[in-house]
Amino acid sequence: MDKSAHPETKKILTPLNDILRKGLAEVAEYVTPISKLATKVGEEVFLRGWVYRQRRTGNLSFVVMRDGTGIVQCAVNKENVSEAEWKAANDLYIESVIELVGTVVEDKRAPGGIEVRVNEFNLDFKGDSFPIGKDQSTEFLLDVRHLWVRSQRIIDALKVKAALLDSSREFLKERGFLEVQTPLLTSSAAEGGSTVFSVDYFGRKAFLAQTGQLYLEALISGYPLVYNYVPSFRAEPSRTPRHLSEFWQIEPEMAFYNQEMNMKLQEELVVHYTHELAKKVPDILQKFKRDPKDLLSIQAPFERMTYEKAIEVLAGKGLKIKWGDGIGLDEEKLLVEDRTQPMFLTNQPKEMRAFYMKLNPDDPRTVLDADLLAPEGIGEIIGGSERISDYNELMQRLKEQNLKPEDYAWYIDLRKYGSVPHSGFGMGSERVVRWILKLDSIRDAIPFPRTINRLEP
Ligand code: 4AD
Ligand code: MG
């Protein structure tokens, strides 16, 4: 290690003790985020953060620190610090809180090519021995999720999710969409009673929203292009890598849109954010073994495959399946396992689709719906349809599905006043992140996953 740089460094900072005597707001002004260190080579900086790991070789203690923006190796040389500082630099745990003043140097041997040679060191909070080590089971990591959310992997996935939301909002705003809020406490099930959570609402039974869609359909008569980004709740009893009982979807709803226009908008949205992510977060994508080029190659139009054709294709792959059978997770996987582009699965039988979907005039056994299936075996990331705008057709479909019109009174009412053709879709943000980052499980696309057997932390 080249020690010569150290004594020659010009003191440009106030001594550490003077900084630490100040109030939090003043201290904040001294902090250099780790992500900015590459622009500070040769300068002295003040860093604060958490211990990521520590190792000692002779008179050197290598304290690797993280601050949320990055990680950096900080070298404490026994000869350059006081006895108390040397002791502190060796008597700490993973996740202890430290503060230091040091000089930024380029060092090829350090992770990231940058090292901070420590001039002054303070152990601010030692705490207890951190319970998370290497090679821990998935179940244990879920048990200590409140601590595991500090991991680079989780934070990186959240950064990608935030970039996905930014670029989706950017796209919708540019198209003239208005972001709105729909309620989470509702009086009826919109997506089928079997997966609804009920809660006590001042002595009445209420349901946690499975979708904001029905409310968005009311709002499009006030403003023609709206969307929400809200949590959706599903009492999904299944343990699959793609189901959460609480997830967040982006739901655009458009007046005067037919199903073809609806699918075109989805294509444009998906092309927009895949390309944006490839440009905005290529380094993170690569950490997850996602080549940004895969995302840049996503191109519209996406193939449209009818349900009828899908049944043929699946039967051709040796599956025992006939018209009227459901297309679930396994079937979707078979349809898209060898693809690199998303694909629309359209016109499913009306019996297995929601009551609000408009019948297909070319084949009234089916509806004007589409699920967008992500490639590489991922499957559904978007569900959308043209909605019924006609009063009588809606009443008929409610009856066929054994739903009580009184439970949907206000929704039916919308068909009496200025009802127009309209369409919309819902895109599950965690499903998209799972696809983009090739995550084994959807759980890593949300900080505190809710599944059938997990409500804590
Ligand atoms: O297909 P879904 O059930 O459709 C709706 O809720 C419509 N009302 C949306 C609309 O048209 N406004 O759900 C929409 C999307 C799915 O394609 C999927 O990406 C995601 O939400 N999703 C889930 N994500 C995680 N866990 C679950 N249990 C999910 N259920 C649906
Ligand atoms: Mg669906």
GROMACS .gro file of N, CA and C in nm, residues 283-400:
model
  354
  283ASP      N    1  -2.599  -0.046  -1.502
  283ASP     CA    2  -2.509  -0.115  -1.408
  283ASP      C    3  -2.586  -0.209  -1.317
  284ILE      N    4  -2.700  -0.161  -1.270
  284ILE     CA    5  -2.779  -0.248  -1.181
  284ILE      C    6  -2.830  -0.367  -1.260
  285LEU      N    7  -2.879  -0.343  -1.384
  285LEU     CA    8  -2.930  -0.455  -1.465
  285LEU      C    9  -2.824  -0.563  -1.476
  286GLN      N   10  -2.699  -0.521  -1.501
  286GLN     CA   11  -2.592  -0.619  -1.519
  286GLN      C   12  -2.564  -0.698  -1.392
  287LYS      N   13  -2.578  -0.633  -1.276
  287LYS     CA   14  -2.559  -0.705  -1.149
  287LYS      C   15  -2.657  -0.820  -1.138
  288PHE      N   16  -2.776  -0.802  -1.199
  288PHE     CA   17  -2.879  -0.906  -1.194
  288PHE      C   18  -2.873  -0.997  -1.317
  289LYS      N   19  -2.761  -0.987  -1.391
  289LYS     CA   20  -2.740  -1.069  -1.511
  289LYS      C   21  -2.843  -1.040  -1.621
  290ARG      N   22  -2.894  -0.918  -1.622
  290ARG     CA   23  -2.982  -0.875  -1.731
  290ARG      C   24  -2.901  -0.787  -1.824
  291ASP      N   25  -2.881  -0.834  -1.948
  291ASP     CA   26  -2.809  -0.754  -2.047
  291ASP      C   27  -2.900  -0.639  -2.092
  292PRO      N   28  -2.855  -0.512  -2.075
  292PRO     CA   29  -2.940  -0.400  -2.118
  292PRO      C   30  -2.982  -0.412  -2.265
  293LYS      N   31  -2.900  -0.482  -2.345
  293LYS     CA   32  -2.935  -0.500  -2.488
  293LYS      C   33  -3.067  -0.578  -2.504
  294ASP      N   34  -3.093  -0.671  -2.411
  294ASP     CA   35  -3.222  -0.746  -2.416
  294ASP      C   36  -3.337  -0.647  -2.414
  295LEU      N   37  -3.324  -0.545  -2.327
  295LEU     CA   38  -3.434  -0.450  -2.309
  295LEU      C   39  -3.443  -0.356  -2.429
  296LEU      N   40  -3.327  -0.318  -2.483
  296LEU     CA   41  -3.328  -0.228  -2.599
  296LEU      C   42  -3.385  -0.297  -2.722
  297SER      N   43  -3.385  -0.432  -2.720
  297SER     CA   44  -3.437  -0.503  -2.838
  297SER      C   45  -3.589  -0.524  -2.832
  298ILE      N   46  -3.652  -0.484  -2.721
  298ILE     CA   47  -3.799  -0.497  -2.713
  298ILE      C   48  -3.863  -0.402  -2.814
  299GLN      N   49  -3.941  -0.454  -2.905
  299GLN     CA   50  -3.999  -0.374  -3.013
  299GLN      C   51  -4.146  -0.405  -3.034
  300ALA      N   52  -4.225  -0.300  -3.057
  300ALA     CA   53  -4.366  -0.318  -3.093
  300ALA      C   54  -4.374  -0.337  -3.245
  301PRO      N   55  -4.480  -0.396  -3.299
  301PRO     CA   56  -4.592  -0.454  -3.223
  301PRO      C   57  -4.557  -0.590  -3.164
  302PHE      N   58  -4.624  -0.623  -3.053
  302PHE     CA   59  -4.607  -0.755  -2.994
  302PHE      C   60  -4.705  -0.851  -3.062
  303GLU      N   61  -4.665  -0.977  -3.069
  303GLU     CA   62  -4.755  -1.076  -3.130
  303GLU      C   63  -4.884  -1.086  -3.050
  304ARG      N   64  -4.996  -1.103  -3.120
  304ARG     CA   65  -5.125  -1.126  -3.056
  304ARG      C   66  -5.165  -1.269  -3.083
  305MET      N   67  -5.189  -1.347  -2.980
  305MET     CA   68  -5.231  -1.485  -2.997
  305MET      C   69  -5.367  -1.502  -2.930
  306THR      N   70  -5.467  -1.549  -3.007
  306THR     CA   71  -5.598  -1.569  -2.945
  306THR      C   72  -5.591  -1.689  -2.851
  307TYR      N   73  -5.685  -1.691  -2.759
  307TYR     CA   74  -5.699  -1.806  -2.668
  307TYR      C   75  -5.712  -1.934  -2.749
  308GLU      N   76  -5.796  -1.927  -2.854
  308GLU     CA   77  -5.822  -2.045  -2.937
  308GLU      C   78  -5.691  -2.100  -2.996
  309LYS      N   79  -5.610  -2.009  -3.047
  309LYS     CA   80  -5.481  -2.048  -3.105
  309LYS      C   81  -5.388  -2.103  -2.995
  310ALA      N   82  -5.393  -2.039  -2.877
  310ALA     CA   83  -5.306  -2.083  -2.766
  310ALA      C   84  -5.338  -2.226  -2.725
  311ILE      N   85  -5.468  -2.259  -2.725
  311ILE     CA   86  -5.507  -2.397  -2.691
  311ILE      C   87  -5.446  -2.495  -2.791
  312GLU      N   88  -5.450  -2.456  -2.922
  312GLU     CA   89  -5.391  -2.540  -3.028
  312GLU      C   90  -5.241  -2.558  -3.005
  313VAL      N   91  -5.174  -2.444  -2.976
  313VAL     CA   92  -5.029  -2.448  -2.957
  313VAL      C   93  -4.993  -2.538  -2.838
  314LEU      N   94  -5.071  -2.523  -2.729
  314LEU     CA   95  -5.042  -2.601  -2.608
  314LEU      C   96  -5.068  -2.749  -2.632
  315ALA      N   97  -5.177  -2.778  -2.704
  315ALA     CA   98  -5.207  -2.918  -2.736
  315ALA      C   99  -5.093  -2.974  -2.822
  316GLY      N  100  -5.043  -2.891  -2.915
  316GLY     CA  101  -4.931  -2.931  -3.000
  316GLY      C  102  -4.805  -2.960  -2.920
  317LYS      N  103  -4.794  -2.899  -2.802
  317LYS     CA  104  -4.678  -2.924  -2.715
  317LYS      C  105  -4.702  -3.045  -2.626
  318GLY      N  106  -4.814  -3.116  -2.653
  318GLY     CA  107  -4.838  -3.240  -2.579
  318GLY      C  108  -4.924  -3.225  -2.455
  319LEU      N  109  -4.981  -3.104  -2.434
  319LEU     CA  110  -5.064  -3.082  -2.315
  319LEU      C  111  -5.205  -3.136  -2.340
  320LYS      N  112  -5.266  -3.196  -2.236
  320LYS     CA  113  -5.406  -3.238  -2.249
  320LYS      C  114  -5.492  -3.117  -2.218
  321ILE      N  115  -5.534  -3.045  -2.320
  321ILE     CA  116  -5.608  -2.921  -2.297
  321ILE      C  117  -5.707  -2.900  -2.411
  322LYS      N  118  -5.826  -2.847  -2.377
  322LYS     CA  119  -5.926  -2.821  -2.480
  322LYS      C  120  -5.992  -2.685  -2.457
  323TRP      N  121  -6.068  -2.638  -2.557
  323TRP     CA  122  -6.136  -2.509  -2.550
  323TRP      C  123  -6.220  -2.504  -2.422
  324GLY      N  124  -6.207  -2.402  -2.346
  324GLY     CA  125  -6.284  -2.390  -2.221
  324GLY      C  126  -6.198  -2.412  -2.098
  325ASP      N  127  -6.081  -2.473  -2.117
  325ASP     CA  128  -5.991  -2.493  -2.003
  325ASP      C  129  -5.914  -2.363  -1.974
  326GLY      N  130  -5.879  -2.346  -1.849
  326GLY     CA  131  -5.807  -2.225  -1.808
  326GLY      C  132  -5.661  -2.227  -1.852
  327ILE      N  133  -5.607  -2.106  -1.874
  327ILE     CA  134  -5.464  -2.095  -1.902
  327ILE      C  135  -5.401  -2.032  -1.779
  328GLY      N  136  -5.332  -2.114  -1.703
  328GLY     CA  137  -5.272  -2.068  -1.577
  328GLY      C  138  -5.122  -2.051  -1.594
  329LEU      N  139  -5.060  -2.045  -1.478
  329LEU     CA  140  -4.916  -2.021  -1.471
  329LEU      C  141  -4.834  -2.117  -1.559
  330ASP      N  142  -4.862  -2.248  -1.547
  330ASP     CA  143  -4.783  -2.346  -1.622
  330ASP      C  144  -4.803  -2.333  -1.772
  331GLU      N  145  -4.929  -2.310  -1.811
  331GLU     CA  146  -4.959  -2.298  -1.954
  331GLU      C  147  -4.894  -2.172  -2.011
  332GLU      N  148  -4.904  -2.061  -1.936
  332GLU     CA  149  -4.842  -1.936  -1.983
  332GLU      C  150  -4.692  -1.955  -2.003
  333LYS      N  151  -4.633  -2.026  -1.907
  333LYS     CA  152  -4.489  -2.050  -1.913
  333LYS      C  153  -4.452  -2.122  -2.043
  334LEU      N  154  -4.532  -2.224  -2.077
  334LEU     CA  155  -4.507  -2.298  -2.201
  334LEU      C  156  -4.520  -2.209  -2.324
  335LEU      N  157  -4.615  -2.114  -2.317
  335LEU     CA  158  -4.638  -2.028  -2.434
  335LEU      C  159  -4.523  -1.930  -2.458
  336VAL      N  160  -4.455  -1.889  -2.351
  336VAL     CA  161  -4.355  -1.783  -2.368
  336VAL      C  162  -4.212  -1.823  -2.331
  337GLU      N  163  -4.190  -1.952  -2.300
  337GLU     CA  164  -4.056  -1.988  -2.249
  337GLU      C  165  -3.945  -1.964  -2.353
  338ASP      N  166  -3.976  -1.979  -2.482
  338ASP     CA  167  -3.871  -1.961  -2.583
  338ASP      C  168  -3.873  -1.823  -2.648
  339ARG      N  169  -3.954  -1.733  -2.595
  339ARG     CA  170  -3.965  -1.602  -2.659
  339ARG      C  171  -3.872  -1.499  -2.596
  340THR      N  172  -3.841  -1.396  -2.676
  340THR     CA  173  -3.764  -1.284  -2.623
  340THR      C  174  -3.847  -1.156  -2.625
  341GLN      N  175  -3.964  -1.161  -2.691
  341GLN     CA  176  -4.053  -1.045  -2.697
  341GLN      C  177  -4.182  -1.079  -2.620
  342PRO      N  178  -4.246  -0.977  -2.557
  342PRO     CA  179  -4.375  -1.002  -2.493
  342PRO      C  180  -4.480  -1.041  -2.597
  343MET      N  181  -4.589  -1.101  -2.550
  343MET     CA  182  -4.694  -1.147  -2.641
  343MET      C  183  -4.831  -1.126  -2.575
  344PHE      N  184  -4.929  -1.081  -2.654
  344PHE     CA  185  -5.065  -1.067  -2.602
  344PHE      C  186  -5.140  -1.199  -2.617
  345LEU      N  187  -5.204  -1.242  -2.510
  345LEU     CA  188  -5.296  -1.356  -2.516
  345LEU      C  189  -5.436  -1.296  -2.512
  346THR      N  190  -5.514  -1.312  -2.621
  346THR     CA  191  -5.640  -1.239  -2.635
  346THR      C  192  -5.763  -1.329  -2.635
  347ASN      N  193  -5.878  -1.266  -2.617
  347ASN     CA  194  -6.009  -1.330  -2.639
  347ASN      C  195  -6.028  -1.462  -2.565
  348GLN      N  196  -6.021  -1.455  -2.434
  348GLN     CA  197  -6.047  -1.576  -2.355
  348GLN      C  198  -6.197  -1.595  -2.337
  349PRO      N  199  -6.241  -1.717  -2.305
  349PRO     CA  200  -6.385  -1.742  -2.288
  349PRO      C  201  -6.443  -1.655  -2.176
  350LYS      N  202  -6.566  -1.607  -2.199
  350LYS     CA  203  -6.626  -1.511  -2.106
  350LYS      C  204  -6.649  -1.572  -1.968
  351GLU      N  205  -6.668  -1.704  -1.962
  351GLU     CA  206  -6.696  -1.768  -1.832
  351GLU      C  207  -6.581  -1.750  -1.734
  352MET      N  208  -6.459  -1.739  -1.788
  352MET     CA  209  -6.348  -1.728  -1.693
  352MET      C  210  -6.293  -1.587  -1.683
  353ARG      N  211  -6.366  -1.491  -1.738
  353ARG     CA  212  -6.319  -1.353  -1.730
  353ARG      C  213  -6.416  -1.268  -1.649
  354ALA      N  214  -6.369  -1.148  -1.610
  354ALA     CA  215  -6.446  -1.061  -1.521
  354ALA      C  216  -6.574  -1.010  -1.589
  355PHE      N  217  -6.673  -0.979  -1.506
  355PHE     CA  218  -6.807  -0.940  -1.555
  355PHE      C  219  -6.805  -0.811  -1.637
  356TYR      N  220  -6.702  -0.728  -1.618
  356TYR     CA  221  -6.702  -0.596  -1.684
  356TYR      C  222  -6.645  -0.598  -1.825
  357MET      N  223  -6.598  -0.714  -1.871
  357MET     CA  224  -6.533  -0.719  -2.001
  357MET      C  225  -6.634  -0.728  -2.115
  358LYS      N  226  -6.613  -0.649  -2.220
  358LYS     CA  227  -6.705  -0.645  -2.333
  358LYS      C  228  -6.694  -0.773  -2.415
  359LEU      N  229  -6.812  -0.822  -2.460
  359LEU     CA  230  -6.811  -0.944  -2.541
  359LEU      C  231  -6.747  -0.915  -2.676
  360ASN      N  232  -6.681  -1.019  -2.729
  360ASN     CA  233  -6.616  -1.008  -2.860
  360ASN      C  234  -6.722  -1.023  -2.969
  361PRO      N  235  -6.750  -0.919  -3.048
  361PRO     CA  236  -6.858  -0.928  -3.148
  361PRO      C  237  -6.831  -1.037  -3.252
  362ASP      N  238  -6.704  -1.070  -3.276
  362ASP     CA  239  -6.671  -1.173  -3.376
  362ASP      C  240  -6.686  -1.316  -3.322
  363ASP      N  241  -6.688  -1.329  -3.191
  363ASP     CA  242  -6.707  -1.461  -3.130
  363ASP      C  243  -6.756  -1.439  -2.987
  364PRO      N  244  -6.890  -1.424  -2.970
  364PRO     CA  245  -6.945  -1.385  -2.839
  364PRO      C  246  -6.926  -1.489  -2.729
  365ARG      N  247  -6.862  -1.601  -2.758
  365ARG     CA  248  -6.824  -1.692  -2.650
  365ARG      C  249  -6.707  -1.632  -2.573
  366THR      N  250  -6.642  -1.533  -2.635
  366THR     CA  251  -6.519  -1.477  -2.577
  366THR      C  252  -6.536  -1.327  -2.552
  367VAL      N  253  -6.434  -1.268  -2.486
  367VAL     CA  254  -6.440  -1.124  -2.455
  367VAL      C  255  -6.323  -1.049  -2.521
  368LEU      N  256  -6.334  -0.915  -2.520
  368LEU     CA  257  -6.230  -0.830  -2.578
  368LEU      C  258  -6.124  -0.799  -2.472
  369ASP      N  259  -6.047  -0.901  -2.438
  369ASP     CA  260  -5.948  -0.885  -2.332
  369ASP      C  261  -5.810  -0.917  -2.387
  370ALA      N  262  -5.708  -0.883  -2.311
  370ALA     CA  263  -5.572  -0.929  -2.343
  370ALA      C  264  -5.490  -0.931  -2.217
  371ASP      N  265  -5.416  -1.039  -2.200
  371ASP     CA  266  -5.313  -1.043  -2.097
  371ASP      C  267  -5.181  -1.026  -2.171
  372LEU      N  268  -5.096  -0.938  -2.122
  372LEU     CA  269  -4.964  -0.929  -2.184
  372LEU      C  270  -4.869  -1.022  -2.109
  373LEU      N  271  -4.816  -1.120  -2.185
  373LEU     CA  272  -4.725  -1.219  -2.124
  373LEU      C  273  -4.580  -1.177  -2.150
  374ALA      N  274  -4.503  -1.164  -2.042
  374ALA     CA  275  -4.361  -1.131  -2.058
  374ALA      C  276  -4.286  -1.256  -2.104
  375PRO      N  277  -4.178  -1.235  -2.180
  375PRO     CA  278  -4.105  -1.350  -2.236
  375PRO      C  279  -4.023  -1.426  -2.132
  376GLU      N  280  -3.943  -1.520  -2.180
  376GLU     CA  281  -3.850  -1.600  -2.097
  376GLU      C  282  -3.926  -1.679  -1.992
  377GLY      N  283  -4.050  -1.719  -2.024
  377GLY     CA  284  -4.126  -1.804  -1.933
  377GLY      C  285  -4.192  -1.731  -1.818
  378ILE      N  286  -4.189  -1.596  -1.818
  378ILE     CA  287  -4.244  -1.519  -1.705
  378ILE      C  288  -4.397  -1.519  -1.702
  379GLY      N  289  -4.461  -1.488  -1.814
  379GLY     CA  290  -4.608  -1.486  -1.816
  379GLY      C  291  -4.666  -1.350  -1.784
  380GLU      N  292  -4.793  -1.351  -1.741
  380GLU     CA  293  -4.872  -1.227  -1.731
  380GLU      C  294  -4.807  -1.115  -1.648
  381ILE      N  295  -4.796  -0.998  -1.711
  381ILE     CA  296  -4.756  -0.877  -1.637
  381ILE      C  297  -4.862  -0.769  -1.647
  382ILE      N  298  -4.950  -0.779  -1.750
  382ILE     CA  299  -5.059  -0.682  -1.765
  382ILE      C  300  -5.188  -0.759  -1.793
  383GLY      N  301  -5.297  -0.710  -1.732
  383GLY     CA  302  -5.430  -0.761  -1.767
  383GLY      C  303  -5.515  -0.642  -1.808
  384GLY      N  304  -5.581  -0.653  -1.922
  384GLY     CA  305  -5.662  -0.539  -1.966
  384GLY      C  306  -5.777  -0.584  -2.054
  385SER      N  307  -5.869  -0.491  -2.080
  385SER     CA  308  -5.984  -0.524  -2.164
  385SER      C  309  -6.057  -0.399  -2.209
  386GLU      N  310  -6.144  -0.417  -2.310
  386GLU     CA  311  -6.243  -0.314  -2.337
  386GLU      C  312  -6.357  -0.342  -2.240
  387ARG      N  313  -6.417  -0.235  -2.184
  387ARG     CA  314  -6.522  -0.254  -2.083
  387ARG      C  315  -6.659  -0.247  -2.148
  388ILE      N  316  -6.756  -0.304  -2.079
  388ILE     CA  317  -6.894  -0.293  -2.126
  388ILE      C  318  -6.941  -0.149  -2.099
  389SER      N  319  -6.992  -0.082  -2.205
  389SER     CA  320  -7.045   0.053  -2.182
  389SER      C  321  -7.197   0.054  -2.189
  390ASP      N  322  -7.258  -0.057  -2.233
  390ASP     CA  323  -7.402  -0.064  -2.249
  390ASP      C  324  -7.470  -0.121  -2.123
  391TYR      N  325  -7.574  -0.053  -2.080
  391TYR     CA  326  -7.647  -0.091  -1.959
  391TYR      C  327  -7.697  -0.235  -1.964
  392ASN      N  328  -7.768  -0.270  -2.072
  392ASN     CA  329  -7.829  -0.403  -2.079
  392ASN      C  330  -7.724  -0.515  -2.084
  393GLU      N  331  -7.618  -0.490  -2.159
  393GLU     CA  332  -7.512  -0.592  -2.168
  393GLU      C  333  -7.449  -0.615  -2.030
  394LEU      N  334  -7.432  -0.507  -1.954
  394LEU     CA  335  -7.373  -0.520  -1.820
  394LEU      C  336  -7.466  -0.599  -1.727
  395MET      N  337  -7.596  -0.567  -1.732
  395MET     CA  338  -7.692  -0.639  -1.647
  395MET      C  339  -7.691  -0.788  -1.680
  396GLN      N  340  -7.686  -0.818  -1.809
  396GLN     CA  341  -7.685  -0.956  -1.855
  396GLN      C  342  -7.561  -1.031  -1.802
  397ARG      N  343  -7.446  -0.965  -1.810
  397ARG     CA  344  -7.321  -1.030  -1.767
  397ARG      C  345  -7.316  -1.049  -1.615
  398LEU      N  346  -7.372  -0.953  -1.541
  398LEU     CA  347  -7.377  -0.968  -1.395
  398LEU      C  348  -7.461  -1.091  -1.361
  399LYS      N  349  -7.574  -1.104  -1.433
  399LYS     CA  350  -7.665  -1.216  -1.408
  399LYS      C  351  -7.595  -1.349  -1.439
  400GLU      N  352  -7.530  -1.355  -1.554
  400GLU     CA  353  -7.459  -1.478  -1.594
  400GLU      C  354  -7.355  -1.518  -1.490
   0.00000   0.00000   0.00000
